[in-house]
Amino acid sequence: MKTSGNDISRKDFIRHSALAVAGLTLIPNMMNASPLFDKDNTSAKGKMNLKNVRLETGFEYQDGEVASTKTDLFYVEVENGKITKIAANQPNAKAVDAKGLLMLPAFKDMHIHLDKTFYGDKWQAVRKRTGGVKGMIELEQKMLPEMLKNSTFKAEKLIELLQSKGTSYARSHVNIEPTSKLQSLKNLQKALENKKKTFGAELVAFPQHGVFYTDSVSYLKEAAKMDIDFIGGVDPFNVDGDIEKVVDFTVQLALDNKKGIDIHLHETGDSGLKTVEYLIKKVNENPTLKGKTYVSHCFVLGKLEVAKQEEIAEKLGEAQIGIVSTIPFGRLIMPIPTLYKHNVTVLTGNDSIVDHWNTFGTGSVLQKANLMAQLYGYSTEFLLSRSLKLATGNVLPLDDKGTQQWPKSGDKADFVLMNASCSAEAVSRISDVESLVHDGNIVF
């Protein structure tokens, strides 16, 4: 939309309409927040009506293949954080005019480190690495005291970046080790409390410096009793030198505190494979951990022969252990299609945005879905539409047969409005997010 003088953009129009029609207010946390709104406004859950909302309704086929995605315009009601009504479009209704934008589930970043970032502070590139992972541990021990001084502020800025890309939920790993003790967790919890109306999160107690290598045991046990959701870990052999000792501790701590597990595993050799196999064994011995256990990165899968990939993927699927992949490329290509084949839950995240580990993060998990589609040749309408689930935490508007399954009345009001004609285009073009709603609250 071309604007001049007193004209406003489509994004600003949606925001303005939401205020006027629904009595809701823009959450004042976005760097690009519209100047039309009073910064002192706060959001209140209430009723919001939307018209001209584009939803996917099915597939169109040619020669037995999905050729395009059917959509139509609808009228949608939101109340108290839920989608309460989806009906035929009412173009003359007094409602927020979505202008034909495509409604999709809000995005989820399921592997990120909100607690330690340079984002929101001065630019710093990655320093030369020496000494492998233990060299990085030494570097962190020097850097963390200074980073913690404003980590709450930087976490909030990083959350705002994620929101600007359509993400309203994240799984964040939080350093728990003798240098920062529990301070990194406490600082992040402050940031999340400040953003709770517009952003949700689950937390992983992450022993970045090893469980035993830097004697993090007491801090992990204390963190496990706090408001966290998963017990983490990192490279049990390379860092701590004992796969079984580390995994046994992690599993028992999770069981004792009714938490899930999410372990970083970068090891690509025999130790990486042994770690995966031992974790599968422990989860099968403790079925309450099924569906609650994840391996992040798990690069060893990309190094296995095809037959072994199939075998491990089948065992992961049976144990209901998920893989959280940041979609590496170059010399290491993960067997994600094989994981899907064996019903392994696959999630993604940005991991680092800009910190001492990496500086190439964009904040967009839709970009991760696009990268996955490119890597595995998912270029058809059907496969592109399926790729969206990587960005949404496995929620898709249409099932594989083209039956509409989202949104439905009663679903949480977590959604984006996008400048795209369908999911396939949104993934392929990494389409612009024009509006984000979280828990019924308008983020922008």
Coordinates of C-alpha atoms in Angstrom, one line a residue:
M1 CA 0.0 0.0 0.0
K2 CA 1.4 3.4 -1.0
T3 CA 1.2 6.0 1.7
S4 CA 1.6 9.7 2.0
G5 CA 0.5 12.5 4.2
N6 CA -1.9 11.1 6.8
D7 CA -2.2 7.7 5.1
I8 CA -1.1 4.7 7.1
S9 CA 0.4 1.3 6.1
R10 CA -1.7 -1.9 6.1
K11 CA 0.1 -3.0 9.3
D12 CA -0.7 0.2 11.0
F13 CA -4.3 0.0 9.8
I14 CA -4.7 -3.4 11.4
R15 CA -3.3 -2.1 14.6
H16 CA -5.5 1.0 14.5
S17 CA -8.6 -1.0 13.7
A18 CA -7.9 -3.4 16.5
L19 CA -7.9 -0.5 19.0
A20 CA -11.0 1.1 17.7
V21 CA -13.1 -2.1 17.2
A22 CA -12.0 -4.4 19.9
G23 CA -10.9 -2.1 22.7
L24 CA -7.5 -3.9 22.7
T25 CA -4.2 -2.0 22.8
L26 CA -0.9 -2.6 21.2
I27 CA 1.7 -4.1 23.6
P28 CA 4.5 -1.5 23.8
N29 CA 7.4 -3.7 23.3
M30 CA 8.2 -3.7 19.7
M31 CA 11.0 -1.6 18.3
N32 CA 8.9 -0.9 15.2
A33 CA 5.7 -0.1 17.2
S34 CA 3.4 2.3 15.6
P35 CA 3.6 5.9 16.8
L36 CA -0.2 6.0 16.6
F37 CA -0.3 4.3 20.0
D38 CA 0.3 5.7 23.4
K39 CA 3.4 3.9 24.8
D40 CA 1.7 3.8 28.2
N41 CA -1.1 1.6 26.9
T42 CA -1.2 -2.0 28.2
S43 CA -2.9 -5.0 26.7
A44 CA -6.1 -6.4 28.1
K45 CA -7.6 -9.6 27.1
G46 CA -11.0 -9.0 25.5
K47 CA -13.0 -9.7 22.4
M48 CA -11.5 -9.1 19.0
N49 CA -13.4 -9.6 15.8
L50 CA -11.6 -9.9 12.4
K51 CA -13.0 -9.9 8.9
N52 CA -11.4 -10.7 5.6
V53 CA -9.1 -13.2 7.2
R54 CA -7.5 -15.6 4.6
L55 CA -7.5 -19.3 5.7
E56 CA -6.5 -22.4 3.8
T57 CA -9.4 -24.7 3.0
G58 CA -7.9 -27.5 1.0
F59 CA -5.7 -28.7 -1.9
E60 CA -6.4 -28.5 -5.6
Y61 CA -5.1 -31.5 -7.6
Q62 CA -3.9 -31.9 -11.2
D63 CA -2.9 -35.3 -12.5
G64 CA -3.0 -36.7 -8.9
E65 CA -0.6 -34.1 -7.5
V66 CA -1.3 -31.1 -5.3
A67 CA -1.1 -28.2 -7.7
S68 CA -2.2 -25.4 -5.5
T69 CA -3.8 -24.5 -2.1
K70 CA -7.4 -23.3 -1.9
T71 CA -8.1 -20.4 0.5
D72 CA -11.1 -18.3 1.3
L73 CA -11.9 -15.3 3.4
F74 CA -13.4 -15.8 6.9
Y75 CA -14.7 -13.9 9.9
V76 CA -12.9 -14.8 13.1
E77 CA -13.7 -14.0 16.8
V78 CA -11.2 -14.0 19.6
E79 CA -12.0 -13.8 23.3
N80 CA -10.0 -14.3 26.5
G81 CA -7.0 -15.7 24.6
K82 CA -9.0 -18.2 22.5
I83 CA -10.3 -18.4 19.0
T84 CA -14.0 -18.7 19.7
K85 CA -15.6 -18.5 16.3
I86 CA -14.7 -19.1 12.7
A87 CA -17.5 -18.3 10.3
A88 CA -18.3 -17.2 6.7
N89 CA -16.8 -13.8 6.0
Q90 CA -18.8 -10.7 7.0
P91 CA -17.2 -8.0 4.9
N92 CA -19.5 -5.3 6.3
A93 CA -19.0 -6.2 10.0
K94 CA -17.5 -3.8 12.4
A95 CA -14.3 -5.7 12.9
V96 CA -10.6 -5.5 12.3
D97 CA -10.0 -5.7 8.6
A98 CA -7.3 -8.3 7.9
K99 CA -7.2 -7.1 4.3
G100 CA -7.0 -10.7 2.9
L101 CA -3.8 -11.5 4.8
L102 CA -3.1 -15.1 5.4
M103 CA -3.6 -16.3 9.0
L104 CA -1.1 -19.0 10.1
P105 CA -0.1 -20.4 13.5
A106 CA 2.4 -18.2 15.4
F107 CA 5.9 -19.4 15.1
K108 CA 8.0 -21.2 17.8
D109 CA 11.7 -21.0 18.3
M110 CA 12.5 -24.3 20.1
H111 CA 16.3 -23.9 20.5
I112 CA 17.7 -20.5 21.6
H113 CA 19.8 -19.0 24.3
L114 CA 17.9 -15.9 25.4
D115 CA 20.1 -15.6 28.5
K116 CA 23.5 -14.9 26.9
T117 CA 23.4 -12.6 23.9
F118 CA 25.1 -9.5 22.5
Y119 CA 21.9 -8.5 20.8
G120 CA 20.7 -5.1 22.0
D121 CA 24.3 -4.2 23.0
K122 CA 27.3 -3.1 20.9
W123 CA 28.3 -5.3 18.0
Q124 CA 30.9 -8.0 18.6
A125 CA 32.0 -10.6 16.2
V126 CA 33.1 -14.1 17.2
R127 CA 36.6 -14.3 18.6
K128 CA 39.2 -16.8 17.4
R129 CA 38.5 -20.2 19.0
T130 CA 41.2 -22.2 20.6
G131 CA 41.1 -25.4 22.7
G132 CA 37.8 -26.7 21.3
V133 CA 34.7 -26.8 23.6
K134 CA 36.8 -26.6 26.7
G135 CA 38.5 -23.5 25.3
M136 CA 35.1 -22.0 24.8
I137 CA 34.2 -22.8 28.4
E138 CA 37.2 -20.9 29.6
L139 CA 36.2 -17.9 27.4
E140 CA 32.7 -18.0 28.8
Q141 CA 34.0 -18.0 32.3
K142 CA 35.8 -14.8 31.6
M143 CA 32.9 -13.1 29.7
L144 CA 29.8 -14.1 31.7
P145 CA 30.2 -11.8 34.7
E146 CA 30.1 -8.8 32.4
M147 CA 27.4 -10.2 30.2
L148 CA 25.1 -10.8 33.2
K149 CA 25.2 -7.1 34.1
N150 CA 22.5 -6.3 31.5
S151 CA 21.3 -9.7 30.4
T152 CA 17.7 -9.0 31.3
F153 CA 17.6 -6.0 29.0
K154 CA 19.3 -7.9 26.1
A155 CA 17.0 -10.8 26.6
E156 CA 14.0 -8.5 26.2
K157 CA 15.5 -7.0 23.0
L158 CA 16.1 -10.5 21.6
I159 CA 12.5 -11.5 22.4
E160 CA 11.4 -8.4 20.5
L161 CA 13.5 -9.5 17.5
L162 CA 11.8 -13.0 17.6
Q163 CA 8.4 -11.4 17.8
S164 CA 9.1 -9.2 14.8
K165 CA 9.7 -12.4 12.8
G166 CA 6.4 -13.9 14.0
T167 CA 7.6 -16.0 16.9
S168 CA 5.6 -15.9 20.1
Y169 CA 7.1 -18.9 22.0
A170 CA 10.5 -20.2 22.6
R171 CA 12.4 -23.0 24.3
S172 CA 15.4 -21.3 25.9
H173 CA 18.5 -23.0 27.3
V174 CA 19.8 -21.1 30.4
N175 CA 23.3 -21.4 31.7
I176 CA 23.6 -23.2 35.0
E177 CA 27.2 -23.4 36.1
P178 CA 29.6 -22.2 38.9
T179 CA 30.4 -18.9 37.1
S180 CA 26.9 -17.5 36.8
K181 CA 25.4 -19.9 39.3
L182 CA 21.6 -19.2 39.1
Q183 CA 21.9 -15.6 38.1
S184 CA 21.5 -16.2 34.4
L185 CA 18.2 -18.0 35.1
K186 CA 16.9 -15.3 37.5
N187 CA 17.8 -12.5 35.0
L188 CA 16.0 -14.3 32.2
Q189 CA 12.9 -15.0 34.3
K190 CA 12.7 -11.2 34.9
A191 CA 12.7 -10.6 31.2
L192 CA 10.0 -13.3 30.6
E193 CA 7.9 -11.8 33.3
N194 CA 8.1 -8.4 31.7
K195 CA 7.0 -10.0 28.4
K196 CA 4.5 -12.5 29.6
K197 CA 1.5 -10.9 27.9
T198 CA 3.0 -11.3 24.5
F199 CA 5.6 -14.1 24.7
G200 CA 5.7 -17.6 26.1
A201 CA 8.7 -19.8 26.9
E202 CA 9.9 -23.0 28.4
L203 CA 13.3 -23.2 30.0
V204 CA 16.1 -25.7 30.0
A205 CA 18.6 -25.8 32.8
F206 CA 21.8 -26.0 30.7
P207 CA 25.2 -27.1 32.2
Q208 CA 27.1 -25.3 29.4
H209 CA 30.4 -25.9 31.3
G210 CA 29.8 -29.6 31.9
V211 CA 27.9 -31.4 34.7
F212 CA 31.1 -32.6 36.5
Y213 CA 33.8 -30.8 34.6
T214 CA 33.1 -27.6 36.5
D215 CA 31.1 -29.2 39.3
S216 CA 27.7 -27.9 38.3
V217 CA 25.7 -30.6 40.1
S218 CA 24.6 -28.6 43.1
Y219 CA 23.4 -25.7 40.9
L220 CA 21.5 -28.0 38.6
K221 CA 19.8 -29.7 41.5
E222 CA 18.7 -26.3 42.8
A223 CA 17.6 -25.1 39.4
A224 CA 15.6 -28.3 38.9
K225 CA 13.4 -27.2 41.8
M226 CA 12.7 -23.8 40.2
D227 CA 10.4 -22.8 37.4
I228 CA 12.2 -24.7 34.6
D229 CA 10.9 -27.4 32.3
F230 CA 13.9 -29.5 31.0
I231 CA 17.2 -30.7 32.3
G232 CA 19.9 -30.0 29.7
G233 CA 23.3 -31.3 29.0
V234 CA 26.2 -30.9 26.5
D235 CA 28.6 -33.5 24.9
P236 CA 28.9 -35.9 27.8
F237 CA 32.1 -37.6 26.5
N238 CA 33.9 -34.6 25.2
V239 CA 33.2 -32.3 28.2
D240 CA 32.8 -34.7 31.1
G241 CA 34.6 -37.8 29.8
D242 CA 31.8 -40.2 30.9
I243 CA 28.7 -40.8 28.8
E244 CA 26.8 -43.1 31.2
K245 CA 27.6 -41.1 34.3
V246 CA 26.3 -37.8 32.8
V247 CA 23.2 -39.4 31.2
D248 CA 22.4 -41.3 34.3
F249 CA 22.6 -38.1 36.4
T250 CA 20.5 -36.1 33.9
V251 CA 17.8 -38.8 33.6
Q252 CA 17.5 -39.2 37.4
L253 CA 17.4 -35.4 38.0
A254 CA 14.6 -35.2 35.4
L255 CA 12.7 -38.1 36.9
D256 CA 13.0 -36.8 40.5
N257 CA 11.7 -33.4 39.5
K258 CA 9.2 -34.4 36.8
K259 CA 11.1 -32.5 34.1
G260 CA 11.9 -33.2 30.4
I261 CA 15.4 -33.6 28.9
D262 CA 17.1 -31.7 26.2
I263 CA 20.8 -32.5 25.6
H264 CA 23.1 -30.6 23.2
L265 CA 25.1 -33.2 21.3
H266 CA 27.7 -31.9 18.9
E267 CA 29.9 -35.0 18.9
T268 CA 30.0 -36.7 15.5
G269 CA 32.1 -39.8 16.1
D270 CA 31.6 -43.0 18.0
S271 CA 31.0 -41.1 21.3
G272 CA 28.1 -39.3 19.7
L273 CA 26.5 -42.5 18.5
K274 CA 27.0 -44.2 21.9
T275 CA 25.4 -41.2 23.7
V276 CA 22.3 -41.4 21.5
E277 CA 22.0 -45.2 21.9
Y278 CA 22.4 -44.9 25.7
L279 CA 19.9 -42.2 26.0
I280 CA 17.4 -44.3 24.0
K281 CA 18.0 -47.2 26.4
K282 CA 17.4 -45.0 29.5
V283 CA 14.2 -43.5 28.1
N284 CA 12.9 -46.9 27.2
E285 CA 13.6 -48.0 30.8
N286 CA 11.8 -44.9 32.1
P287 CA 8.7 -44.5 29.8
T288 CA 7.5 -41.4 31.6
L289 CA 10.3 -39.6 29.7
K290 CA 8.9 -40.6 26.3
G291 CA 7.6 -37.5 24.5
K292 CA 9.6 -35.3 26.9
T293 CA 13.1 -36.1 25.8
Y294 CA 15.1 -34.3 23.0
V295 CA 18.5 -34.2 21.5
S296 CA 19.6 -30.9 20.2
H297 CA 21.8 -30.8 17.1
C298 CA 22.7 -34.5 17.2
F299 CA 25.2 -34.0 14.4
V300 CA 26.3 -37.6 14.5
L301 CA 23.1 -38.6 12.6
G302 CA 24.5 -36.7 9.6
K303 CA 27.7 -38.8 9.7
L304 CA 26.1 -42.2 9.8
E305 CA 25.7 -44.6 6.8
V306 CA 22.2 -44.6 5.4
A307 CA 21.3 -48.0 6.9
K308 CA 22.5 -46.9 10.4
Q309 CA 20.5 -43.6 10.0
E310 CA 17.4 -45.6 9.3
E311 CA 18.0 -47.9 12.4
I312 CA 18.6 -45.0 14.8
A313 CA 15.7 -43.0 13.4
E314 CA 13.4 -45.9 14.0
K315 CA 14.6 -46.3 17.5
L316 CA 14.3 -42.6 18.2
G317 CA 10.7 -42.8 16.9
E318 CA 9.8 -45.8 19.0
A319 CA 11.3 -44.1 22.1
Q320 CA 9.5 -40.8 21.3
I321 CA 12.8 -38.9 21.5
G322 CA 12.7 -35.7 19.4
I323 CA 15.5 -34.0 17.5
V324 CA 15.9 -30.2 17.7
S325 CA 18.0 -29.2 14.6
T326 CA 19.1 -25.7 13.5
I327 CA 19.3 -27.1 10.0
P328 CA 23.1 -27.1 9.4
F329 CA 24.3 -27.0 5.8
G330 CA 27.6 -27.4 4.0
R331 CA 29.5 -30.6 4.7
L332 CA 26.9 -31.7 7.3
I333 CA 23.4 -32.5 6.1
M334 CA 21.0 -33.9 8.7
P335 CA 18.7 -36.8 7.7
I336 CA 15.6 -35.0 8.5
P337 CA 13.4 -36.7 5.8
T338 CA 14.5 -40.0 7.4
L339 CA 13.5 -38.8 10.9
Y340 CA 10.1 -37.7 9.5
K341 CA 9.7 -41.2 7.9
H342 CA 10.0 -42.8 11.3
N343 CA 7.7 -40.3 13.1
V344 CA 10.5 -38.5 15.0
T345 CA 9.4 -35.1 16.2
V346 CA 11.7 -32.5 14.6
L347 CA 11.9 -29.0 15.9
T348 CA 14.1 -26.0 15.1
G349 CA 15.4 -22.8 16.5
N350 CA 17.9 -20.0 15.9
D351 CA 20.3 -21.2 18.6
S352 CA 22.6 -18.1 18.7
I353 CA 21.6 -14.8 17.2
V354 CA 24.7 -12.8 17.9
D355 CA 27.0 -13.9 20.7
H356 CA 30.5 -15.4 21.2
W357 CA 29.4 -18.6 19.5
N358 CA 27.8 -17.3 16.3
T359 CA 26.8 -14.0 14.7
F360 CA 24.6 -15.2 11.8
G361 CA 21.2 -15.6 13.5
T362 CA 18.3 -13.8 11.9
G363 CA 15.6 -14.5 14.5
S364 CA 13.4 -16.2 11.8
V365 CA 12.3 -19.8 12.1
L366 CA 10.4 -19.4 8.9
Q367 CA 13.8 -18.9 7.3
K368 CA 14.8 -22.3 8.9
A369 CA 11.8 -23.9 7.2
N370 CA 12.8 -22.3 3.9
L371 CA 16.4 -23.6 4.3
M372 CA 15.1 -27.1 5.1
A373 CA 12.9 -27.1 2.0
Q374 CA 15.9 -26.0 -0.2
L375 CA 18.3 -28.6 1.3
Y376 CA 15.9 -31.5 0.8
G377 CA 14.3 -30.5 -2.5
Y378 CA 10.9 -29.8 -1.0
S379 CA 9.9 -27.5 -3.9
T380 CA 6.4 -28.8 -4.7
E381 CA 3.2 -27.1 -3.3
F382 CA 2.6 -30.0 -1.1
L383 CA 6.1 -30.4 0.4
L384 CA 6.5 -26.6 0.8
S385 CA 3.2 -26.5 2.7
R386 CA 4.4 -29.4 4.9
S387 CA 7.7 -27.6 5.7
L388 CA 5.8 -24.9 7.5
K389 CA 5.5 -27.2 10.5
L390 CA 9.1 -26.7 11.3
A391 CA 8.4 -23.0 12.1
T392 CA 5.1 -23.6 13.9
G393 CA 6.1 -26.4 16.3
N394 CA 4.3 -29.0 14.1
V395 CA 1.0 -27.2 13.7
L396 CA -0.3 -27.0 10.1
P397 CA -3.5 -25.5 8.7
L398 CA -4.2 -28.5 6.5
D399 CA -3.5 -32.2 7.1
D400 CA -1.7 -34.3 4.5
K401 CA -5.1 -35.0 2.8
G402 CA -6.0 -31.3 2.6
T403 CA -8.5 -31.3 5.4
Q404 CA -8.6 -28.1 7.4
Q405 CA -7.4 -28.7 11.0
W406 CA -6.3 -25.3 12.1
P407 CA -7.7 -23.0 13.3
K408 CA -10.7 -24.4 15.2
S409 CA -12.9 -22.9 17.9
G410 CA -11.1 -23.3 21.2
D411 CA -7.6 -23.1 19.8
K412 CA -5.3 -20.6 21.5
A413 CA -5.3 -17.2 19.8
D414 CA -1.6 -17.4 18.8
F415 CA -1.3 -16.5 15.2
V416 CA 0.4 -14.4 12.5
L417 CA -1.1 -12.5 9.6
M418 CA 1.2 -12.8 6.6
N419 CA 1.5 -11.2 3.2
A420 CA 1.2 -14.6 1.4
S421 CA -1.4 -16.5 -0.5
C422 CA -0.8 -19.8 1.2
S423 CA 1.7 -21.7 3.4
A424 CA 3.7 -22.9 0.5
E425 CA 4.4 -19.3 -0.7
A426 CA 5.1 -18.2 2.9
V427 CA 7.8 -20.8 3.2
S428 CA 9.3 -20.4 -0.3
R429 CA 9.4 -16.6 -0.2
I430 CA 9.9 -16.2 3.6
S431 CA 7.0 -13.8 3.4
D432 CA 6.6 -10.8 5.6
V433 CA 4.8 -11.1 8.9
E434 CA 2.4 -8.2 9.1
S435 CA 0.8 -8.9 12.5
L436 CA 1.4 -11.1 15.5
V437 CA -1.2 -12.1 18.2
H438 CA -0.2 -14.0 21.3
D439 CA -2.7 -15.3 23.8
G440 CA -5.3 -13.0 22.3
N441 CA -3.0 -9.9 22.8
I442 CA -1.9 -7.9 19.8
V443 CA 1.9 -7.7 19.7
F444 CA 2.0 -5.7 16.5

